[in-house]
Amino acid sequence: MSYDLRVWEPPAGQAPPTSYEEALRNWFGLELLEPGPNPKFAALAAQMVAYKDCGEAPWNGDPVKDAKNCRKAVWTFSLPAENRMKLLGAVVKRANALGLTVLDDQVGLALVAPNRVLPPERTDFWTQAMRVLENAPLDSATPAPAPAPTPAAAPARAPLSMALASARDEMRSVLSSMLPQHGFISPRQAIEVPYYNAQAEATYFRPTPAGGQGVTLLTSNTNHLPCLTIDVNVFSEEIANILRAVFPEHDEMYFRRQLNFYVGIFQDTYAYFPIKGSADLQRMVKEVQDPVGPILEMTRTPLGMQAIMSGTTVFPLAGNPQGHKTLAEHAQKNFGYAALVSAWLYGGEQFQEMAQQKRAHEERTAPAAMKKEMVQRVDRLVAHLRAQVKRKA
């Protein structure tokens, strides 16, 4: 798996972003622009090549050549797995000095000139990590941060069969004609993230008042059948900030994915959708149009997201392998903390019942060795919400 960074120069007169989601919106707005080579990209590349703390040639490829050939408003390049965090720090330090913004969307950080970390709650983590990597002494009362995980190397990609390549191209064409009409943009190269077990073929993003949304088209060969998968993610920085405060020990992906499901979940297919002919492809297209389209529209607002996550608006699941009868049940069981936070913020009287159900679910289903801890997590979140978070409805 490649580990990509995105670097750009904020447009003149644009106010610096104050949240991670706002930084993402800036990226979305610039991603498809091609103003021509940026001298600041070339200056950053030259400084990267001159950096020798990680060996003579620590970068993937030739940064100078890549920067020279980049005509887009956003320069995207990959970091190697070896010394990744140290190289990330070197890039950020030099890019920010040039007035450039660096986005690490896999980890969920935006580093904005001159020295702003988004989300702001992770400033201490970033500062401490850079001190450790630069061999600077930490304050005696400051614990060293846990090392960031190094992405596993991706297995070599098998060539697609003609059937799978044809199905992929047709589905990609459908998504590319449908989603941009609703404010989605698509980077030219599909973005891969650690939790996928299939090959990312196209990615689409859009910012919303509630946070962000992502749609990813993936291919795989499962049981010798060509399969397509469309992964739908809904993000909420508001909910993520609360979860970061309560569960600082968890990784960033735990916070950011508030609602996730695969296309096929509404047609008795979980994750991998076998494509045996045009009829299967049309079933998938139909599901993207309805109910996935309406779900994405509803989750554009916090109240709409709460309606789906609580089951006020029901989207039934037919024969779901996990036994979930509705999308709300899927959200509450798989992403139950997010649903619980949403219920506290916007759910009114639903919150107490959902908290009881979540606690009972952990008592009933958690492994014996984890049961006490899982129940305590629910109690910990509920106590934090009651003491620290003001309700909005």
Short mmCIF file of C-alpha atoms in Angstrom, two decimals:
data_model
loop_
_atom_site.label_atom_id
_atom_site.label_comp_id
_atom_site.label_asym_id
_atom_site.label_seq_id
_atom_site.Cartn_x
_atom_site.Cartn_y
_atom_site.Cartn_z
CA MET A 1 0.00 0.00 0.00
CA SER A 2 1.28 3.41 -0.89
CA TYR A 3 1.40 6.02 1.86
CA ASP A 4 0.46 9.29 0.21
CA LEU A 5 0.91 12.88 1.31
CA ARG A 6 -0.90 15.79 -0.26
CA VAL A 7 0.73 19.21 -0.32
CA TRP A 8 -0.74 22.49 -1.55
CA GLU A 9 -0.36 26.24 -1.38
CA PRO A 10 -3.46 27.92 0.10
CA PRO A 11 -5.05 30.30 -2.43
CA ALA A 12 -4.36 33.99 -1.82
CA GLY A 13 -6.93 35.56 0.47
CA GLN A 14 -8.26 32.23 1.76
CA ALA A 15 -8.50 32.05 5.56
CA PRO A 16 -6.51 29.18 7.12
CA PRO A 17 -8.67 26.16 8.03
CA THR A 18 -9.60 25.78 11.68
CA SER A 19 -10.71 22.12 11.59
CA TYR A 20 -9.59 18.94 9.89
CA GLU A 21 -12.85 18.77 7.93
CA GLU A 22 -12.27 22.32 6.67
CA ALA A 23 -8.77 21.30 5.53
CA LEU A 24 -10.36 18.39 3.66
CA ARG A 25 -12.79 20.79 1.98
CA ASN A 26 -9.84 22.94 0.88
CA TRP A 27 -8.21 19.87 -0.63
CA PHE A 28 -11.45 18.85 -2.37
CA GLY A 29 -11.70 22.31 -3.91
CA LEU A 30 -8.13 22.28 -5.24
CA GLU A 31 -7.71 18.65 -6.26
CA LEU A 32 -8.96 18.99 -9.83
CA LEU A 33 -7.31 22.35 -10.61
CA GLU A 34 -4.23 22.44 -12.87
CA PRO A 35 -2.64 25.89 -12.62
CA GLY A 36 0.78 24.65 -13.78
CA PRO A 37 4.09 23.98 -11.97
CA ASN A 38 4.39 25.58 -8.53
CA PRO A 39 7.85 26.96 -7.64
CA LYS A 40 7.19 26.18 -3.98
CA PHE A 41 6.73 22.50 -4.81
CA ALA A 42 10.11 22.58 -6.56
CA ALA A 43 11.69 24.33 -3.56
CA LEU A 44 10.26 21.72 -1.19
CA ALA A 45 11.49 18.89 -3.43
CA ALA A 46 15.01 20.36 -3.49
CA GLN A 47 15.05 20.54 0.30
CA MET A 48 13.77 16.97 0.55
CA VAL A 49 16.61 15.72 -1.65
CA ALA A 50 19.11 17.64 0.47
CA TYR A 51 17.81 15.94 3.64
CA LYS A 52 20.22 13.15 4.65
CA ASP A 53 19.17 12.19 8.18
CA CYS A 54 17.59 8.96 6.92
CA GLY A 55 20.30 8.00 4.45
CA GLU A 56 21.45 9.11 1.04
CA ALA A 57 18.21 8.53 -0.92
CA PRO A 58 15.32 7.88 1.48
CA TRP A 59 12.47 9.03 -0.77
CA ASN A 60 10.31 7.04 -3.17
CA GLY A 61 11.33 8.04 -6.69
CA ASP A 62 12.75 11.45 -7.56
CA PRO A 63 10.97 14.30 -5.70
CA VAL A 64 12.59 16.97 -7.87
CA LYS A 65 11.35 15.37 -11.08
CA ASP A 66 7.91 14.72 -9.58
CA ALA A 67 7.53 18.33 -8.43
CA LYS A 68 8.68 19.64 -11.81
CA ASN A 69 6.11 17.48 -13.61
CA CYS A 70 3.26 18.33 -11.23
CA ARG A 71 0.86 20.75 -12.90
CA LYS A 72 -1.94 20.30 -10.37
CA ALA A 73 -2.72 22.59 -7.44
CA VAL A 74 -2.13 19.61 -5.13
CA TRP A 75 1.16 17.71 -5.25
CA THR A 76 0.67 14.08 -4.19
CA PHE A 77 3.65 11.83 -3.47
CA SER A 78 4.32 8.67 -1.47
CA LEU A 79 6.49 8.10 1.57
CA PRO A 80 8.37 4.83 2.02
CA ALA A 81 7.45 2.63 4.98
CA GLU A 82 10.99 2.83 6.39
CA ASN A 83 11.49 5.93 8.57
CA ARG A 84 8.04 7.09 7.52
CA MET A 85 7.25 9.27 10.55
CA LYS A 86 10.67 10.92 10.52
CA LEU A 87 10.36 11.67 6.82
CA LEU A 88 6.84 12.99 7.40
CA GLY A 89 8.23 15.37 10.02
CA ALA A 90 10.95 16.51 7.64
CA VAL A 91 8.40 17.24 4.91
CA VAL A 92 6.04 19.10 7.23
CA LYS A 93 8.78 21.28 8.72
CA ARG A 94 10.03 22.36 5.30
CA ALA A 95 6.60 22.64 3.66
CA ASN A 96 5.16 24.79 6.44
CA ALA A 97 8.22 27.07 6.25
CA LEU A 98 7.30 27.64 2.59
CA GLY A 99 3.67 28.37 3.49
CA LEU A 100 2.43 24.99 2.23
CA THR A 101 -0.21 22.77 3.85
CA VAL A 102 0.44 19.03 4.27
CA LEU A 103 -2.44 16.53 4.50
CA ASP A 104 -1.91 13.02 5.86
CA ASP A 105 -5.42 11.65 5.40
CA GLN A 106 -4.47 8.08 6.32
CA VAL A 107 -3.55 9.18 9.85
CA GLY A 108 -6.09 12.00 9.89
CA LEU A 109 -3.83 15.05 10.28
CA ALA A 110 -3.53 18.34 8.44
CA LEU A 111 -0.38 20.40 9.15
CA VAL A 112 -1.04 24.03 8.25
CA ALA A 113 1.56 26.83 8.05
CA PRO A 114 3.04 28.22 10.13
CA ASN A 115 2.56 25.56 12.83
CA ARG A 116 -1.12 24.59 13.16
CA VAL A 117 -2.13 20.95 13.72
CA LEU A 118 -5.64 19.85 12.77
CA PRO A 119 -7.59 18.53 14.50
CA PRO A 120 -6.30 20.82 17.29
CA GLU A 121 -6.83 18.08 19.89
CA ARG A 122 -3.90 16.16 18.39
CA THR A 123 -1.37 19.00 18.66
CA ASP A 124 0.28 17.48 21.73
CA PHE A 125 0.62 14.12 20.01
CA TRP A 126 2.30 15.70 16.99
CA THR A 127 4.61 17.91 19.08
CA GLN A 128 5.73 15.03 21.27
CA ALA A 129 6.22 12.70 18.31
CA MET A 130 8.44 15.23 16.56
CA ARG A 131 10.50 15.77 19.71
CA VAL A 132 11.12 12.05 20.00
CA LEU A 133 12.02 11.67 16.33
CA GLU A 134 14.38 14.65 16.44
CA ASN A 135 16.07 13.20 19.56
CA ALA A 136 15.12 16.25 21.60
CA PRO A 137 14.62 15.67 25.34
CA LEU A 138 11.03 15.40 26.51
CA ASP A 139 9.78 17.24 29.55
CA SER A 140 9.97 14.89 32.53
CA ALA A 141 6.20 14.96 32.95
CA THR A 142 5.47 14.33 29.28
CA PRO A 143 5.07 10.69 28.28
CA ALA A 144 6.55 9.60 24.96
CA PRO A 145 3.83 9.00 22.39
CA ALA A 146 3.15 5.55 21.10
CA PRO A 147 4.88 5.04 17.75
CA ALA A 148 2.61 5.42 14.78
CA PRO A 149 1.88 2.12 13.05
CA THR A 150 3.84 1.44 9.90
CA PRO A 151 1.54 0.41 7.06
CA ALA A 152 2.01 -3.17 5.94
CA ALA A 153 3.39 -3.66 2.48
CA ALA A 154 0.63 -4.41 0.00
CA PRO A 155 0.69 -7.78 -1.71
CA ALA A 156 1.49 -7.76 -5.40
CA ARG A 157 -1.64 -7.00 -7.36
CA ALA A 158 -2.93 -9.87 -9.49
CA PRO A 159 -4.02 -8.94 -13.01
CA LEU A 160 -7.76 -8.45 -13.35
CA SER A 161 -9.72 -10.94 -15.40
CA MET A 162 -11.44 -9.53 -18.48
CA ALA A 163 -14.83 -10.00 -16.81
CA LEU A 164 -13.76 -8.13 -13.68
CA ALA A 165 -12.03 -5.35 -15.61
CA SER A 166 -15.15 -4.87 -17.74
CA ALA A 167 -17.44 -4.77 -14.70
CA ARG A 168 -15.10 -2.35 -12.93
CA ASP A 169 -14.97 0.01 -15.91
CA GLU A 170 -18.75 0.02 -16.26
CA MET A 171 -19.34 0.65 -12.56
CA ARG A 172 -16.66 3.34 -12.45
CA SER A 173 -18.35 5.05 -15.39
CA VAL A 174 -21.71 4.96 -13.57
CA LEU A 175 -20.26 6.41 -10.36
CA SER A 176 -18.27 9.07 -12.22
CA SER A 177 -21.39 10.28 -14.01
CA MET A 178 -23.60 10.13 -10.92
CA LEU A 179 -21.60 11.32 -7.90
CA PRO A 180 -20.03 14.57 -9.23
CA GLN A 181 -23.55 15.89 -9.83
CA HIS A 182 -23.97 15.82 -6.05
CA GLY A 183 -20.73 17.56 -5.11
CA PHE A 184 -18.35 14.59 -4.98
CA ILE A 185 -14.86 14.87 -6.41
CA SER A 186 -12.58 12.02 -7.39
CA PRO A 187 -8.76 12.13 -7.22
CA ARG A 188 -7.24 10.68 -10.36
CA GLN A 189 -5.56 7.93 -8.40
CA ALA A 190 -7.72 5.89 -6.06
CA ILE A 191 -6.74 6.33 -2.41
CA GLU A 192 -5.98 3.13 -0.54
CA VAL A 193 -6.47 2.92 3.21
CA PRO A 194 -5.36 0.21 5.64
CA TYR A 195 -8.67 -1.54 6.29
CA TYR A 196 -9.37 -2.59 2.69
CA ASN A 197 -8.77 -6.20 1.65
CA ALA A 198 -9.49 -5.45 -1.99
CA GLN A 199 -7.99 -3.23 -4.66
CA ALA A 200 -9.20 0.38 -4.62
CA GLU A 201 -10.15 1.42 -8.15
CA ALA A 202 -11.81 4.81 -7.63
CA THR A 203 -12.52 7.07 -4.67
CA TYR A 204 -15.03 9.89 -4.33
CA PHE A 205 -15.31 12.50 -1.56
CA ARG A 206 -17.52 15.39 -0.60
CA PRO A 207 -17.68 17.70 2.43
CA THR A 208 -21.03 18.14 4.16
CA PRO A 209 -22.38 20.25 7.05
CA ALA A 210 -22.11 17.12 9.25
CA GLY A 211 -18.57 16.19 8.18
CA GLY A 212 -17.34 14.27 5.15
CA GLN A 213 -18.45 11.36 2.97
CA GLY A 214 -16.43 8.85 0.99
CA VAL A 215 -17.40 6.27 -1.62
CA THR A 216 -14.76 3.75 -2.75
CA LEU A 217 -15.04 1.26 -5.62
CA LEU A 218 -13.00 -1.92 -5.07
CA THR A 219 -12.32 -5.11 -7.00
CA SER A 220 -11.47 -8.59 -5.80
CA ASN A 221 -11.55 -12.21 -6.85
CA THR A 222 -13.45 -14.13 -4.19
CA ASN A 223 -14.07 -17.88 -4.47
CA HIS A 224 -12.80 -17.64 -8.07
CA LEU A 225 -15.55 -15.15 -8.94
CA PRO A 226 -14.99 -11.54 -10.09
CA CYS A 227 -16.41 -9.29 -7.38
CA LEU A 228 -17.04 -5.59 -6.99
CA THR A 229 -17.35 -3.81 -3.69
CA ILE A 230 -18.47 -0.25 -2.97
CA ASP A 231 -17.53 0.95 0.50
CA VAL A 232 -19.53 3.88 1.86
CA ASN A 233 -18.21 5.94 4.78
CA VAL A 234 -19.74 8.89 6.61
CA PHE A 235 -17.47 10.95 8.87
CA SER A 236 -18.31 13.44 11.62
CA GLU A 237 -15.58 15.57 13.14
CA GLU A 238 -17.99 16.62 15.90
CA ILE A 239 -18.49 13.02 17.04
CA ALA A 240 -14.84 12.15 16.40
CA ASN A 241 -13.64 14.92 18.73
CA ILE A 242 -15.76 13.55 21.57
CA LEU A 243 -14.51 10.01 21.00
CA ARG A 244 -10.89 11.23 20.90
CA ALA A 245 -11.36 12.84 24.31
CA VAL A 246 -12.84 9.69 25.87
CA PHE A 247 -10.73 7.03 24.14
CA PRO A 248 -7.26 8.51 23.46
CA GLU A 249 -5.82 4.98 23.38
CA HIS A 250 -7.63 4.09 20.15
CA ASP A 251 -6.29 4.63 16.63
CA GLU A 252 -7.57 7.42 14.41
CA MET A 253 -9.69 5.24 12.13
CA TYR A 254 -11.73 4.27 15.19
CA PHE A 255 -12.81 7.90 15.52
CA ARG A 256 -13.31 8.97 11.94
CA ARG A 257 -15.61 6.29 10.53
CA GLN A 258 -19.01 7.03 12.04
CA LEU A 259 -21.19 5.07 9.61
CA ASN A 260 -19.85 2.44 7.25
CA PHE A 261 -21.46 -0.17 5.00
CA TYR A 262 -20.86 -1.96 1.72
CA VAL A 263 -23.20 -1.75 -1.25
CA GLY A 264 -24.91 -5.13 -1.31
CA ILE A 265 -25.87 -5.01 2.34
CA PHE A 266 -29.46 -4.23 1.30
CA GLN A 267 -29.63 -7.22 -1.08
CA ASP A 268 -28.43 -10.09 1.10
CA THR A 269 -24.80 -9.61 0.03
CA TYR A 270 -22.15 -8.56 2.53
CA ALA A 271 -19.07 -6.76 1.17
CA TYR A 272 -18.29 -8.77 -1.97
CA PHE A 273 -20.82 -8.60 -4.81
CA PRO A 274 -20.24 -11.41 -7.36
CA ILE A 275 -20.63 -10.14 -10.93
CA LYS A 276 -21.72 -13.05 -13.12
CA GLY A 277 -23.43 -10.94 -15.73
CA SER A 278 -25.02 -7.60 -16.57
CA ALA A 279 -28.00 -8.33 -14.32
CA ASP A 280 -25.73 -8.41 -11.25
CA LEU A 281 -24.15 -5.13 -12.27
CA GLN A 282 -27.57 -3.54 -12.71
CA ARG A 283 -28.63 -4.74 -9.24
CA MET A 284 -25.58 -2.99 -7.83
CA VAL A 285 -26.26 0.21 -9.78
CA LYS A 286 -29.87 0.21 -8.60
CA GLU A 287 -28.78 -0.08 -4.97
CA VAL A 288 -26.35 2.84 -5.38
CA GLN A 289 -29.24 4.93 -6.71
CA ASP A 290 -31.63 3.82 -3.99
CA PRO A 291 -31.19 3.50 -1.04
CA VAL A 292 -27.51 4.56 -0.97
CA GLY A 293 -28.19 7.91 -2.67
CA PRO A 294 -30.90 8.92 -0.16
CA ILE A 295 -28.74 7.72 2.76
CA LEU A 296 -25.87 9.95 1.62
CA GLU A 297 -28.24 12.88 1.27
CA MET A 298 -29.71 12.34 4.74
CA THR A 299 -26.32 12.05 6.41
CA ARG A 300 -25.26 15.44 5.06
CA THR A 301 -26.73 16.98 8.24
CA PRO A 302 -26.31 15.95 11.90
CA LEU A 303 -30.07 15.55 12.36
CA GLY A 304 -30.35 13.42 9.24
CA MET A 305 -27.48 11.23 10.40
CA GLN A 306 -29.16 10.80 13.77
CA ALA A 307 -32.42 9.78 12.06
CA ILE A 308 -30.60 6.97 10.24
CA MET A 309 -28.39 5.86 13.12
CA SER A 310 -31.32 5.72 15.55
CA GLY A 311 -33.75 4.03 13.17
CA THR A 312 -36.21 6.93 13.08
CA THR A 313 -35.90 6.55 9.32
CA VAL A 314 -35.72 2.82 8.59
CA PHE A 315 -33.59 1.23 5.88
CA PRO A 316 -34.25 -2.54 6.14
CA LEU A 317 -31.54 -5.14 5.49
CA ALA A 318 -32.67 -8.36 3.84
CA GLY A 319 -30.96 -11.46 5.22
CA ASN A 320 -27.89 -9.63 6.53
CA PRO A 321 -25.22 -12.23 7.50
CA GLN A 322 -24.65 -10.44 10.82
CA GLY A 323 -28.31 -10.70 11.71
CA HIS A 324 -28.95 -6.95 11.62
CA LYS A 325 -32.47 -6.14 10.44
CA THR A 326 -31.93 -2.43 9.70
CA LEU A 327 -29.10 -0.04 8.88
CA ALA A 328 -29.65 1.53 12.31
CA GLU A 329 -28.99 -1.80 14.01
CA HIS A 330 -25.88 -2.26 11.87
CA ALA A 331 -24.67 1.20 12.94
CA GLN A 332 -25.50 0.69 16.60
CA LYS A 333 -23.78 -2.72 16.81
CA ASN A 334 -20.77 -2.04 14.59
CA PHE A 335 -20.26 1.66 15.32
CA GLY A 336 -22.27 1.87 18.53
CA TYR A 337 -20.25 4.57 20.23
CA ALA A 338 -20.86 6.96 17.34
CA ALA A 339 -24.59 6.20 17.43
CA LEU A 340 -24.60 6.77 21.18
CA VAL A 341 -22.84 10.15 20.88
CA SER A 342 -25.24 11.17 18.11
CA ALA A 343 -28.19 10.17 20.31
CA TRP A 344 -26.83 12.33 23.14
CA LEU A 345 -26.37 15.34 20.88
CA TYR A 346 -29.56 15.10 18.82
CA GLY A 347 -31.67 12.13 19.95
CA GLY A 348 -33.65 13.58 22.83
CA GLU A 349 -35.29 10.83 24.88
CA GLN A 350 -33.73 8.10 22.73
CA PHE A 351 -30.37 8.43 24.47
CA GLN A 352 -31.17 6.62 27.72
CA GLU A 353 -32.69 3.64 25.93
CA MET A 354 -29.78 3.42 23.49
CA ALA A 355 -27.24 3.61 26.32
CA GLN A 356 -28.99 0.75 28.12
CA GLN A 357 -29.14 -1.30 24.92
CA LYS A 358 -25.46 -0.71 24.20
CA ARG A 359 -24.43 -1.73 27.70
CA ALA A 360 -26.63 -4.84 27.56
CA HIS A 361 -25.21 -5.73 24.15
CA GLU A 362 -21.64 -5.64 25.49
CA GLU A 363 -22.61 -7.69 28.53
CA ARG A 364 -24.25 -10.27 26.27
CA THR A 365 -21.78 -10.52 23.39
CA ALA A 366 -18.32 -9.39 24.53
CA PRO A 367 -15.76 -12.21 25.09
CA ALA A 368 -15.46 -13.14 28.76
CA ALA A 369 -11.93 -11.74 29.00
CA MET A 370 -13.08 -8.40 27.55
CA LYS A 371 -16.59 -8.12 29.01
CA LYS A 372 -15.72 -5.95 32.02
CA GLU A 373 -13.60 -3.59 29.92
CA MET A 374 -16.23 -3.25 27.18
CA VAL A 375 -18.98 -2.44 29.68
CA GLN A 376 -16.70 0.07 31.39
CA ARG A 377 -16.10 1.77 28.03
CA VAL A 378 -19.82 2.37 27.63
CA ASP A 379 -20.07 3.72 31.19
CA ARG A 380 -17.01 5.88 30.59
CA LEU A 381 -18.51 7.44 27.47
CA VAL A 382 -21.92 8.02 29.07
CA ALA A 383 -20.29 9.70 32.09
CA HIS A 384 -18.21 11.97 29.84
CA LEU A 385 -21.24 12.97 27.76
CA ARG A 386 -23.29 13.84 30.84
CA ALA A 387 -20.47 15.81 32.47
CA GLN A 388 -18.71 17.48 29.54
CA VAL A 389 -20.90 17.67 26.41
CA LYS A 390 -23.87 19.99 26.02
CA ARG A 391 -26.90 18.49 24.29
CA LYS A 392 -28.28 20.13 21.14
CA ALA A 393 -31.74 18.59 21.10
#
